Short mmCIF file of C-alpha atoms and ligand atoms in Angstrom, two decimals:
data_model
loop_
_atom_site.label_atom_id
_atom_site.label_comp_id
_atom_site.label_asym_id
_atom_site.label_seq_id
_atom_site.Cartn_x
_atom_site.Cartn_y
_atom_site.Cartn_z
CA MET A 15 20.17 -3.28 7.93
CA SER A 16 21.82 -0.83 7.24
CA ASN A 17 19.51 2.96 7.35
CA LEU A 18 21.83 4.31 3.86
CA ALA A 19 20.22 4.92 0.84
CA GLN A 20 21.06 2.46 -2.71
CA ILE A 21 21.04 5.41 -4.62
CA GLY A 22 21.09 8.52 -4.80
CA VAL A 23 19.35 11.32 -6.54
CA TYR A 24 20.68 14.89 -6.91
CA GLY A 25 17.99 17.38 -9.52
CA LEU A 26 14.31 16.82 -9.04
CA GLY A 27 13.28 18.73 -11.63
CA THR A 28 10.93 17.38 -14.16
CA MET A 29 13.15 13.76 -14.69
CA GLY A 30 14.67 13.92 -11.90
CA SER A 31 11.48 13.74 -9.49
CA ALA A 32 10.02 11.08 -11.61
CA LEU A 33 13.10 9.23 -11.33
CA ALA A 34 13.45 9.52 -8.05
CA LEU A 35 9.56 8.20 -7.33
CA ASN A 36 9.65 5.64 -9.09
CA MET A 37 12.70 3.96 -7.85
CA ALA A 38 10.79 5.02 -4.03
CA ASP A 39 7.69 2.78 -6.20
CA ASN A 40 9.86 0.87 -6.82
CA GLY A 41 11.12 -0.76 -3.37
CA PHE A 42 14.26 1.29 -3.64
CA ASP A 43 15.54 3.82 -0.99
CA VAL A 44 16.55 7.01 -2.36
CA ALA A 45 18.57 10.02 -1.35
CA VAL A 46 17.60 13.04 -2.78
CA THR A 47 18.72 16.46 -3.15
CA ASN A 48 18.38 20.06 -5.15
CA ARG A 49 20.52 23.23 -6.34
CA GLU A 50 16.95 24.32 -4.94
CA THR A 51 16.89 23.35 -1.56
CA ASP A 52 13.73 24.65 -0.47
CA TRP A 53 12.19 21.79 -3.47
CA ILE A 54 13.01 18.81 -1.28
CA ASP A 55 10.44 18.65 1.84
CA ASP A 56 7.75 19.32 -1.10
CA PHE A 57 9.12 16.46 -2.78
CA ILE A 58 9.88 14.02 0.21
CA LYS A 59 6.36 15.03 0.69
CA GLU A 60 4.49 13.45 -2.89
CA GLY A 61 6.85 10.22 -2.00
CA ASP A 62 4.72 9.11 0.99
CA GLY A 63 3.37 6.04 0.73
CA LEU A 64 5.50 5.09 -0.97
CA SER A 65 7.36 1.63 -0.22
CA GLY A 66 10.49 2.84 -0.99
CA THR A 67 11.28 5.64 1.35
CA LEU A 68 12.95 9.08 0.55
CA THR A 69 15.66 10.58 1.67
CA GLY A 70 16.20 14.70 1.29
CA HIS A 71 19.24 16.23 2.51
CA LYS A 72 20.36 19.80 2.57
CA THR A 73 24.48 19.54 0.98
CA LEU A 74 25.90 17.73 -1.04
CA GLU A 75 27.93 16.71 1.95
CA ASP A 76 24.71 14.53 3.74
CA PHE A 77 23.19 13.80 0.80
CA ILE A 78 26.66 11.92 -0.02
CA ALA A 79 27.41 9.91 3.23
CA GLY A 80 23.38 9.40 3.35
CA ILE A 81 24.29 6.89 -0.17
CA GLN A 82 25.43 3.18 0.71
CA ALA A 83 29.10 2.82 -0.84
CA PRO A 84 30.47 2.35 -3.36
CA ARG A 85 28.02 5.32 -4.22
CA THR A 86 25.52 4.96 -6.68
CA ILE A 87 24.44 8.29 -7.36
CA LEU A 88 22.43 9.67 -10.71
CA PHE A 89 23.13 13.27 -11.47
CA MET A 90 19.95 14.90 -13.28
CA ILE A 91 21.16 18.61 -14.15
CA PRO A 92 21.71 20.89 -17.50
CA SER A 93 24.96 18.64 -18.92
CA GLY A 94 26.98 20.96 -20.33
CA ALA A 95 28.76 23.15 -18.24
CA PRO A 96 26.76 23.00 -15.15
CA MET A 97 28.31 19.24 -15.20
CA ASP A 98 31.68 19.92 -15.34
CA ALA A 99 31.35 21.92 -11.87
CA MET A 100 29.48 18.97 -10.34
CA ILE A 101 31.46 16.95 -10.76
CA GLU A 102 34.59 19.39 -10.07
CA THR A 103 32.52 20.11 -6.77
CA VAL A 104 31.84 16.48 -6.06
CA MET A 105 34.94 13.89 -7.12
CA PRO A 106 36.48 15.00 -4.04
CA LEU A 107 33.67 13.33 -1.50
CA LEU A 108 34.01 10.58 -3.11
CA SER A 109 35.38 7.44 -2.48
CA LYS A 110 37.36 4.74 -4.87
CA GLY A 111 34.14 3.00 -6.71
CA ASP A 112 31.56 5.25 -6.57
CA THR A 113 29.91 5.73 -9.48
CA ILE A 114 28.28 9.31 -10.63
CA ILE A 115 25.64 8.66 -13.60
CA ASP A 116 24.48 11.33 -15.79
CA GLY A 117 21.40 10.66 -16.98
CA GLY A 118 20.47 14.49 -19.46
CA ASN A 119 21.02 14.22 -23.13
CA ALA A 120 24.45 14.94 -23.01
CA ASP A 121 26.78 14.98 -26.20
CA PHE A 122 28.87 12.09 -25.50
CA HIS A 123 32.52 13.12 -26.91
CA LEU A 124 31.22 15.28 -23.68
CA THR A 125 30.71 11.65 -21.41
CA ARG A 126 33.91 10.37 -22.94
CA ARG A 127 36.50 13.10 -21.52
CA ARG A 128 34.92 12.86 -18.46
CA SER A 129 34.99 9.19 -17.98
CA ALA A 130 38.33 9.36 -19.27
CA LEU A 131 38.33 11.53 -16.18
CA LEU A 132 36.38 9.54 -13.55
CA ALA A 133 39.25 6.09 -14.46
CA GLU A 134 41.77 8.41 -13.25
CA LYS A 135 41.07 8.96 -9.80
CA ASP A 136 39.02 5.31 -10.09
CA LEU A 137 35.96 6.58 -10.32
CA HIS A 138 32.82 5.47 -12.99
CA PHE A 139 31.30 8.13 -14.79
CA VAL A 140 28.32 6.43 -16.78
CA GLY A 141 26.05 8.18 -19.14
CA MET A 142 22.98 7.07 -19.45
CA GLY A 143 20.21 8.12 -21.82
CA VAL A 144 16.44 8.37 -20.91
CA SER A 145 13.59 8.33 -22.70
CA GLY A 146 10.07 8.86 -22.15
CA GLY A 147 9.66 12.57 -21.16
CA GLU A 148 7.93 12.95 -17.52
CA ASN A 149 5.52 10.20 -17.65
CA GLY A 150 8.06 7.78 -18.54
CA ALA A 151 10.22 8.99 -16.01
CA ARG A 152 8.07 8.18 -13.20
CA HIS A 153 5.81 5.22 -14.67
CA GLY A 154 9.08 3.22 -17.29
CA PRO A 155 11.36 4.76 -18.42
CA SER A 156 13.36 3.06 -21.70
CA MET A 157 17.24 3.88 -20.88
CA MET A 158 21.00 3.79 -22.65
CA VAL A 159 24.14 3.06 -20.76
CA GLY A 160 27.56 3.09 -20.66
CA GLY A 161 29.97 3.35 -18.31
CA THR A 162 32.10 1.01 -16.57
CA ALA A 163 30.95 -3.72 -16.37
CA ASP A 164 31.66 -2.57 -12.89
CA SER A 165 29.21 0.21 -12.46
CA TRP A 166 26.07 -1.53 -14.64
CA SER A 167 26.71 -4.89 -12.01
CA ARG A 168 25.28 -2.71 -9.63
CA LEU A 169 23.18 0.37 -10.89
CA LYS A 170 21.02 -3.18 -13.29
CA PRO A 171 19.34 -3.79 -10.19
CA ILE A 172 17.75 -0.27 -10.37
CA ALA A 173 17.22 0.44 -14.03
CA SER A 174 15.90 -3.56 -14.78
CA ALA A 175 13.50 -2.75 -11.47
CA ILE A 176 12.37 1.37 -12.90
CA ALA A 177 12.52 0.36 -16.43
CA ALA A 178 9.30 0.59 -19.27
CA LYS A 179 8.85 -3.25 -19.64
CA PHE A 180 7.74 -5.00 -22.87
CA GLU A 181 6.31 -8.49 -22.18
CA GLY A 182 8.16 -8.49 -18.94
CA ASP A 183 11.54 -7.37 -21.03
CA PRO A 184 13.24 -4.53 -18.87
CA CYS A 185 14.03 -2.07 -21.35
CA VAL A 186 17.19 -0.91 -20.17
CA ASP A 187 20.79 -2.69 -21.37
CA HIS A 188 24.77 -1.84 -20.89
CA LEU A 189 25.44 -0.43 -24.30
CA GLY A 190 29.42 -0.96 -24.10
CA PRO A 191 31.64 1.71 -22.47
CA ASP A 192 31.97 5.39 -21.60
CA GLY A 193 29.58 7.08 -24.43
CA ALA A 194 27.86 4.12 -25.91
CA GLY A 195 24.97 4.76 -24.41
CA HIS A 196 24.57 8.50 -24.31
CA PHE A 197 25.92 8.18 -28.22
CA VAL A 198 22.64 5.42 -28.29
CA LYS A 199 19.91 8.27 -27.53
CA THR A 200 21.95 10.74 -29.53
CA VAL A 201 20.24 8.81 -32.53
CA HIS A 202 17.32 6.96 -30.40
CA ASN A 203 16.40 11.45 -31.19
CA GLY A 204 18.57 11.08 -34.67
CA ILE A 205 15.03 8.85 -35.73
CA GLU A 206 12.91 10.65 -33.61
CA TYR A 207 13.71 14.27 -35.47
CA ALA A 208 12.72 12.12 -38.50
CA ASP A 209 9.37 9.65 -37.96
CA MET A 210 8.61 13.08 -36.55
CA GLU A 211 8.74 14.91 -39.54
CA MET A 212 7.43 11.70 -42.03
CA ILE A 213 4.16 12.15 -39.74
CA ALA A 214 3.60 15.60 -39.75
CA GLU A 215 4.79 15.54 -43.77
CA ALA A 216 1.40 13.11 -44.11
CA TYR A 217 -0.71 15.78 -42.04
CA LYS A 218 0.62 18.27 -43.91
CA LEU A 219 -0.30 16.58 -47.81
CA LEU A 220 -3.88 15.22 -46.20
CA ARG A 221 -5.00 18.96 -44.71
CA TYR A 222 -3.48 21.26 -47.34
CA GLY A 223 -3.06 19.12 -50.55
CA ALA A 224 -5.76 16.69 -50.04
CA GLY A 225 -8.54 19.36 -47.91
CA TRP A 226 -9.25 16.56 -44.96
CA SER A 227 -10.17 17.91 -41.75
CA ALA A 228 -6.83 18.24 -39.27
CA ALA A 229 -10.10 15.75 -37.35
CA ASP A 230 -10.37 13.54 -39.61
CA ILE A 231 -6.12 12.57 -40.24
CA GLY A 232 -6.80 12.46 -36.19
CA LYS A 233 -8.91 10.03 -36.67
CA LEU A 234 -7.55 8.29 -39.35
CA MET A 235 -4.20 8.36 -37.53
CA THR A 236 -6.24 6.78 -34.50
CA GLU A 237 -6.82 3.26 -37.39
CA TRP A 238 -3.05 3.37 -38.81
CA ASP A 239 -2.74 3.50 -34.77
CA ALA A 240 -4.50 0.11 -34.12
CA GLY A 241 -2.19 -1.49 -37.53
CA ALA A 242 1.09 -1.62 -38.77
CA LEU A 243 2.29 1.49 -37.86
CA LYS A 244 1.20 1.40 -33.72
CA SER A 245 4.30 3.09 -32.34
CA TYR A 246 3.31 6.00 -29.87
CA LEU A 247 3.75 9.45 -31.87
CA VAL A 248 1.19 8.35 -34.09
CA GLU A 249 -0.36 7.43 -31.58
CA ILE A 250 -0.19 11.17 -29.95
CA THR A 251 -0.03 12.96 -32.93
CA GLY A 252 -3.71 11.05 -33.77
CA LYS A 253 -4.81 12.02 -30.38
CA THR A 254 -3.88 15.37 -30.74
CA LEU A 255 -5.18 16.50 -34.05
CA GLN A 256 -8.26 15.70 -32.56
CA GLU A 257 -8.43 18.21 -30.11
CA THR A 258 -10.30 21.77 -30.46
CA ASP A 259 -8.57 24.77 -28.97
CA PRO A 260 -11.09 25.99 -26.28
CA LYS A 261 -10.62 29.06 -26.46
CA THR A 262 -11.09 30.05 -30.58
CA GLY A 263 -12.72 26.54 -31.13
CA LYS A 264 -10.09 26.29 -33.80
CA PRO A 265 -8.56 22.33 -34.19
CA VAL A 266 -5.37 23.30 -31.75
CA VAL A 267 -3.08 22.30 -34.32
CA ASP A 268 -4.86 25.24 -35.52
CA ILE A 269 -3.57 28.13 -33.00
CA ILE A 270 0.27 26.98 -33.01
CA LEU A 271 2.86 28.72 -34.71
CA ASP A 272 4.60 26.29 -36.86
CA ARG A 273 8.05 26.87 -35.08
CA ALA A 274 9.61 24.12 -33.49
CA GLY A 275 12.54 24.35 -31.42
CA GLN A 276 15.29 22.07 -30.92
CA LYS A 277 17.74 21.30 -28.00
CA GLY A 278 20.31 19.78 -30.42
CA THR A 279 20.06 15.68 -30.62
CA GLY A 280 18.32 15.10 -33.40
CA ARG A 281 21.04 17.60 -35.12
CA TRP A 282 23.93 16.40 -33.07
CA THR A 283 22.51 12.95 -34.65
CA VAL A 284 23.04 14.17 -38.84
CA ILE A 285 26.74 16.24 -37.47
CA GLU A 286 28.41 13.33 -36.29
CA ALA A 287 27.31 10.81 -38.92
CA ILE A 288 28.88 13.37 -41.49
CA LYS A 289 32.14 13.54 -39.48
CA MET A 290 31.92 9.84 -39.49
CA GLY A 291 31.29 9.29 -44.00
CA GLN A 292 27.28 8.55 -43.62
CA SER A 293 25.01 10.98 -44.18
CA ALA A 294 21.05 10.15 -43.35
CA SER A 295 18.85 12.02 -45.81
CA ALA A 296 16.12 10.94 -44.04
CA ILE A 297 17.12 12.75 -40.48
CA GLU A 298 18.77 14.78 -42.59
CA GLY A 299 15.33 16.58 -43.77
CA ALA A 300 14.14 16.80 -40.28
CA VAL A 301 16.43 18.80 -38.90
CA ALA A 302 16.29 20.85 -41.88
CA ALA A 303 12.40 21.18 -41.57
CA ARG A 304 13.45 22.04 -37.69
CA ALA A 305 15.94 24.51 -38.84
CA TRP A 306 13.17 26.08 -41.79
CA SER A 307 10.53 26.24 -39.71
CA ALA A 308 12.55 28.86 -37.33
CA GLU A 309 12.35 31.07 -39.74
CA LYS A 310 8.69 31.91 -39.37
CA ALA A 311 9.99 35.75 -41.14
CA THR A 312 12.15 34.47 -44.09
CA ARG A 313 8.68 32.16 -45.16
CA VAL A 314 6.18 34.21 -44.82
CA ALA A 315 8.46 36.73 -46.92
CA GLY A 316 8.46 34.05 -49.15
CA ALA A 317 5.64 33.00 -49.61
CA LYS A 318 4.76 36.97 -50.38
CA ILE A 319 7.64 37.50 -53.67
CA ILE A 320 7.10 33.91 -54.62
CA GLY A 321 4.13 32.80 -54.04
CA ASP A 322 3.00 29.84 -51.55
CA ASP A 323 1.56 28.55 -55.37
CA ARG A 324 0.00 24.51 -54.33
CA GLU A 325 -2.28 22.58 -56.43
CA GLN A 326 -4.66 19.87 -54.63
CA LEU A 327 -3.14 16.20 -54.50
CA ASP A 328 -4.66 13.26 -55.32
CA LEU A 329 -3.60 11.55 -52.77
CA SER A 330 -4.79 7.97 -51.27
CA ALA A 331 -5.15 8.02 -47.66
CA THR A 332 -3.45 4.24 -47.81
CA ASP A 333 -0.47 4.96 -50.12
CA LEU A 334 0.37 7.72 -46.56
CA HIS A 335 -0.22 5.15 -44.44
CA ASP A 336 2.61 2.78 -46.67
CA ALA A 337 4.58 5.98 -47.88
CA LEU A 338 5.18 6.09 -44.28
CA MET A 339 5.64 2.43 -44.02
CA ALA A 340 9.03 2.67 -46.68
CA ALA A 341 10.04 6.12 -44.71
CA ARG A 342 10.10 4.88 -41.35
CA ILE A 343 11.99 2.08 -42.04
CA LEU A 344 14.46 3.21 -43.89
CA GLY A 345 14.49 6.58 -41.01
CA TYR A 346 15.01 3.52 -38.26
CA ALA A 347 18.08 1.68 -41.13
CA GLN A 348 19.81 5.13 -41.36
CA GLY A 349 20.17 5.51 -37.48
CA PHE A 350 21.53 1.66 -37.34
CA ARG A 351 24.20 2.87 -40.01
CA ILE A 352 25.57 6.32 -38.09
CA LEU A 353 25.22 2.87 -34.82
CA THR A 354 27.66 1.05 -36.67
CA ALA A 355 29.45 3.28 -38.16
CA ALA A 356 30.52 4.19 -34.50
CA ALA A 357 30.68 1.25 -33.44
CA ALA A 358 33.36 0.61 -35.63
CA GLU A 359 35.14 4.42 -35.12
CA PHE A 360 35.08 3.95 -31.33
CA ASP A 361 35.29 -0.01 -30.57
CA TRP A 362 32.41 -0.22 -28.87
CA PRO A 363 31.13 -3.48 -29.25
CA LEU A 364 26.90 -2.45 -29.49
CA ASP A 365 24.63 -5.44 -30.27
CA TYR A 366 22.31 -3.94 -32.58
CA ALA A 367 18.94 -6.13 -32.18
CA ARG A 368 18.56 -5.39 -28.49
CA ILE A 369 19.03 -1.65 -29.02
CA ALA A 370 15.57 -2.92 -31.12
CA GLU A 371 14.41 -4.44 -27.88
CA ILE A 372 15.27 -2.01 -25.63
CA TRP A 373 13.15 0.92 -27.31
CA ARG A 374 10.32 -1.39 -28.19
CA ALA A 375 8.70 -0.15 -25.31
CA GLY A 376 8.84 3.62 -22.59
CA CYS A 377 10.92 5.81 -24.87
CA ILE A 378 10.02 8.13 -27.80
CA ILE A 379 10.58 6.05 -30.79
CA ARG A 380 8.70 2.84 -29.22
CA SER A 381 6.79 1.29 -32.29
CA ALA A 382 5.62 -2.43 -33.24
CA LEU A 383 8.04 -2.11 -36.22
CA LEU A 384 10.41 -2.03 -34.06
CA ASP A 385 10.16 -6.35 -32.50
CA ASP A 386 10.66 -7.21 -36.03
CA ILE A 387 13.22 -4.58 -36.71
CA SER A 388 15.23 -6.68 -33.79
CA ASP A 389 14.57 -9.52 -35.45
CA ALA A 390 16.26 -9.42 -38.70
CA PHE A 391 18.54 -8.07 -37.20
CA ARG A 392 18.93 -10.96 -34.34
CA GLN A 393 18.86 -13.06 -38.67
CA GLY A 394 21.39 -11.37 -39.93
CA THR A 395 21.93 -8.65 -42.00
CA PRO A 396 23.44 -8.51 -45.48
CA GLU A 397 26.11 -6.30 -45.53
CA GLY A 398 25.23 -5.41 -42.09
CA GLN A 399 22.23 -3.22 -43.21
CA LEU A 400 18.80 -3.42 -42.40
CA TYR A 401 17.04 -2.33 -45.33
CA LEU A 402 18.70 -5.70 -46.70
CA ALA A 403 17.41 -8.31 -44.09
CA PRO A 404 14.16 -9.78 -45.64
CA SER A 405 11.39 -9.23 -43.98
CA MET A 406 12.23 -5.32 -44.42
CA VAL A 407 13.13 -5.75 -48.45
CA GLU A 408 9.60 -7.75 -48.12
CA LYS A 409 7.89 -4.15 -46.19
CA LEU A 410 9.41 -2.97 -48.20
CA ASN A 411 8.30 -4.02 -51.85
CA ASP A 412 5.44 -3.66 -50.59
CA THR A 413 5.05 -0.50 -49.54
CA ILE A 414 8.17 1.83 -51.60
CA PRO A 415 5.42 2.11 -54.32
CA ALA A 416 3.48 3.72 -51.76
CA LEU A 417 5.96 6.35 -51.03
CA ARG A 418 6.98 7.21 -54.30
CA ARG A 419 3.78 8.21 -55.29
CA VAL A 420 3.26 10.47 -52.32
CA CYS A 421 6.45 11.60 -53.61
CA ILE A 422 6.33 12.29 -57.00
CA ALA A 423 2.27 14.46 -55.94
CA ALA A 424 3.58 16.17 -53.60
CA ILE A 425 6.62 17.50 -55.72
CA GLY A 426 5.02 17.75 -58.10
CA GLY A 427 1.93 20.07 -56.77
CA GLY A 428 4.53 21.88 -54.57
CA TYR A 429 4.38 20.28 -51.81
CA SER A 430 7.93 20.63 -49.26
CA VAL A 431 8.64 16.66 -47.51
CA PRO A 432 12.14 16.47 -46.65
CA ALA A 433 12.24 13.46 -45.21
CA LEU A 434 10.15 11.04 -46.96
CA PHE A 435 12.25 12.56 -49.66
CA GLY A 436 15.17 11.95 -48.02
CA ALA A 437 13.98 8.20 -47.38
CA LEU A 438 13.48 7.83 -50.87
CA ALA A 439 16.71 9.31 -51.74
CA PHE A 440 18.31 6.71 -49.78
CA TYR A 441 16.66 3.65 -50.85
CA ASP A 442 17.21 4.51 -54.72
CA THR A 443 21.11 5.32 -54.07
CA MET A 444 21.62 2.53 -52.34
CA ARG A 445 19.56 0.29 -54.51
CA GLN A 446 21.27 1.19 -58.27
CA SER A 447 24.95 -0.42 -58.63
CA ARG A 448 26.53 2.54 -60.65
CA GLY A 449 26.13 5.58 -58.93
CA THR A 450 26.85 9.03 -59.56
CA ALA A 451 30.36 9.35 -58.13
CA ASP A 452 32.17 8.55 -61.92
CA VAL A 453 30.91 11.97 -62.52
CA ILE A 454 32.28 13.25 -59.56
CA GLN A 455 35.14 11.10 -59.65
CA MET A 456 36.60 12.38 -63.96
CA GLN A 457 35.71 15.37 -62.24
CA ARG A 458 37.80 15.94 -59.25
CA ASP A 459 40.59 13.99 -61.64
CA TYR A 460 40.43 16.80 -64.26
CA PHE A 461 40.24 19.87 -61.82
CA GLY A 462 42.40 18.45 -59.71
CA HIS A 463 44.65 15.39 -60.62
CA HIS A 464 42.60 13.53 -58.42
CA GLY A 465 42.93 10.34 -59.81
CA PHE A 466 40.67 7.26 -59.85
CA GLU A 467 39.68 3.39 -59.78
CA ARG A 468 39.25 1.90 -63.06
CA VAL A 469 36.32 -0.90 -63.15
CA ASP A 470 39.33 -2.96 -65.06
CA ALA A 471 42.31 -2.13 -63.44
CA GLU A 472 43.88 -2.12 -60.24
CA GLY A 473 45.84 1.15 -58.98
CA ALA A 474 44.83 5.23 -59.31
CA HIS A 475 44.50 6.77 -62.63
CA HIS A 476 43.82 9.81 -64.82
CA GLY A 477 41.84 10.84 -67.67
CA PRO A 478 43.39 10.79 -71.48
CA TRP A 479 43.04 14.83 -70.64
CA TRP A 480 46.60 14.63 -68.28
CA ASP A 481 48.26 12.67 -70.97
C1 6PG B 527 12.81 11.29 -24.85
C2 6PG B 527 13.58 13.24 -25.92
C3 6PG B 527 13.88 13.79 -25.19
C4 6PG B 527 13.40 14.77 -25.44
C5 6PG B 527 13.95 15.32 -26.48
C6 6PG B 527 14.12 16.55 -27.60
O1 6PG B 527 13.49 10.21 -25.82
O2 6PG B 527 12.18 11.35 -23.73
O3 6PG B 527 13.29 13.07 -26.85
O4 6PG B 527 14.77 13.60 -24.54
O5 6PG B 527 12.17 15.50 -26.47
O6 6PG B 527 15.97 16.91 -25.73
O7 6PG B 527 14.26 17.11 -27.87
P1 6PG B 527 14.23 18.67 -28.62
O8 6PG B 527 13.08 17.97 -30.03
O9 6PG B 527 14.32 19.74 -28.06
O10 6PG B 527 15.17 18.66 -29.44
#
């Protein structure tokens, strides 16, 4: 038996150390190292008593030499320039057939470029999206893997062992070559942004429109989490809304400044969707809400100059529940449409049912609905559209009236609900066989001689204004 490690983990920050401990907990021998080498000894102590061995290395050379060839090395470091610098440093130390995994939230364009660079040297580059935060990484994340089949064959046993399980099925899979895994993770985050914002919008309407207390909304969400809306995000929102700030005695939510950051993945989802001629209005609504949230001072000025008048709303909790369900289906549907466009654009064999399956546990967007979504994809979706699958049509028929009532009440009362409204606008547009583009085409032809298609004849035509 060789005493070399089965895998290496570089980067002992929150996610890297949790993944390394998870691997050791599952009996794997793991070589570890970190840029700040003084972290290593303390980390190794944390792993005492786990069934696999953690071996610390102070230099990159020792670390690489301590891993069985062909080597699989997971890098948990910032995905931009630091990853490029690391690739340059580590490449001369590797041997043909070795694999570098980038487990960060990387821009998939970089992953594609890096895959091509490593392939020239007969090395593998794997872009692996990891979801579930620190706790997920330690006890079972969902992982979206892109790269060569060869590198996956070596990573699979370790990844399957450490992944979250849904009824025994590991929430990890090889989704396609090069950037496929990082792209799927990006879209996961786009859906995450939409779902988070929709829940926040429901909270805002109940709190400020209907006068509920934060704790009561928390309790309501906890009830929702026991039913069809069951999901990690509803669960944690329900739980945290019931917490009190020890310093002031106020609900914790009230002492948090309403200004949210974003690292970029939600925005990338929208950017990539638009680049592929797609749109994802619910996700866009959520990205917009985050961007506007950052402009706190401007909003305060707006409230002073324009006024922050809002009406009281007569809302039922059942309507809010159903509205969230409808909007959630449409948010997921928009995410899957972006995946479909990317599969065509980049020639990726994405399996949408499988993607829904590996999102059923471990990741931030895990929800009961994903099990129905994977079934819907397995049974076939008309026009490739999730929202046209019979089971989703049935759910939408039951819940859209509530989404409509909630949006009408919100807009009528002066509340902005960009994600809920974005979902409804998409739904209504996509069920109307004749839209607004006849007028757009007419305008384009008038001012730019662009031409249009006729409903009753082939070819390009112009309006009588050009005769
Ligand atoms: C996950 C999360 C995680 C992180 C994102 C989003 O799936 O575990 O998506 O990756 O929370 O980076 O962060 P921002 O909200 O800062 O964009």
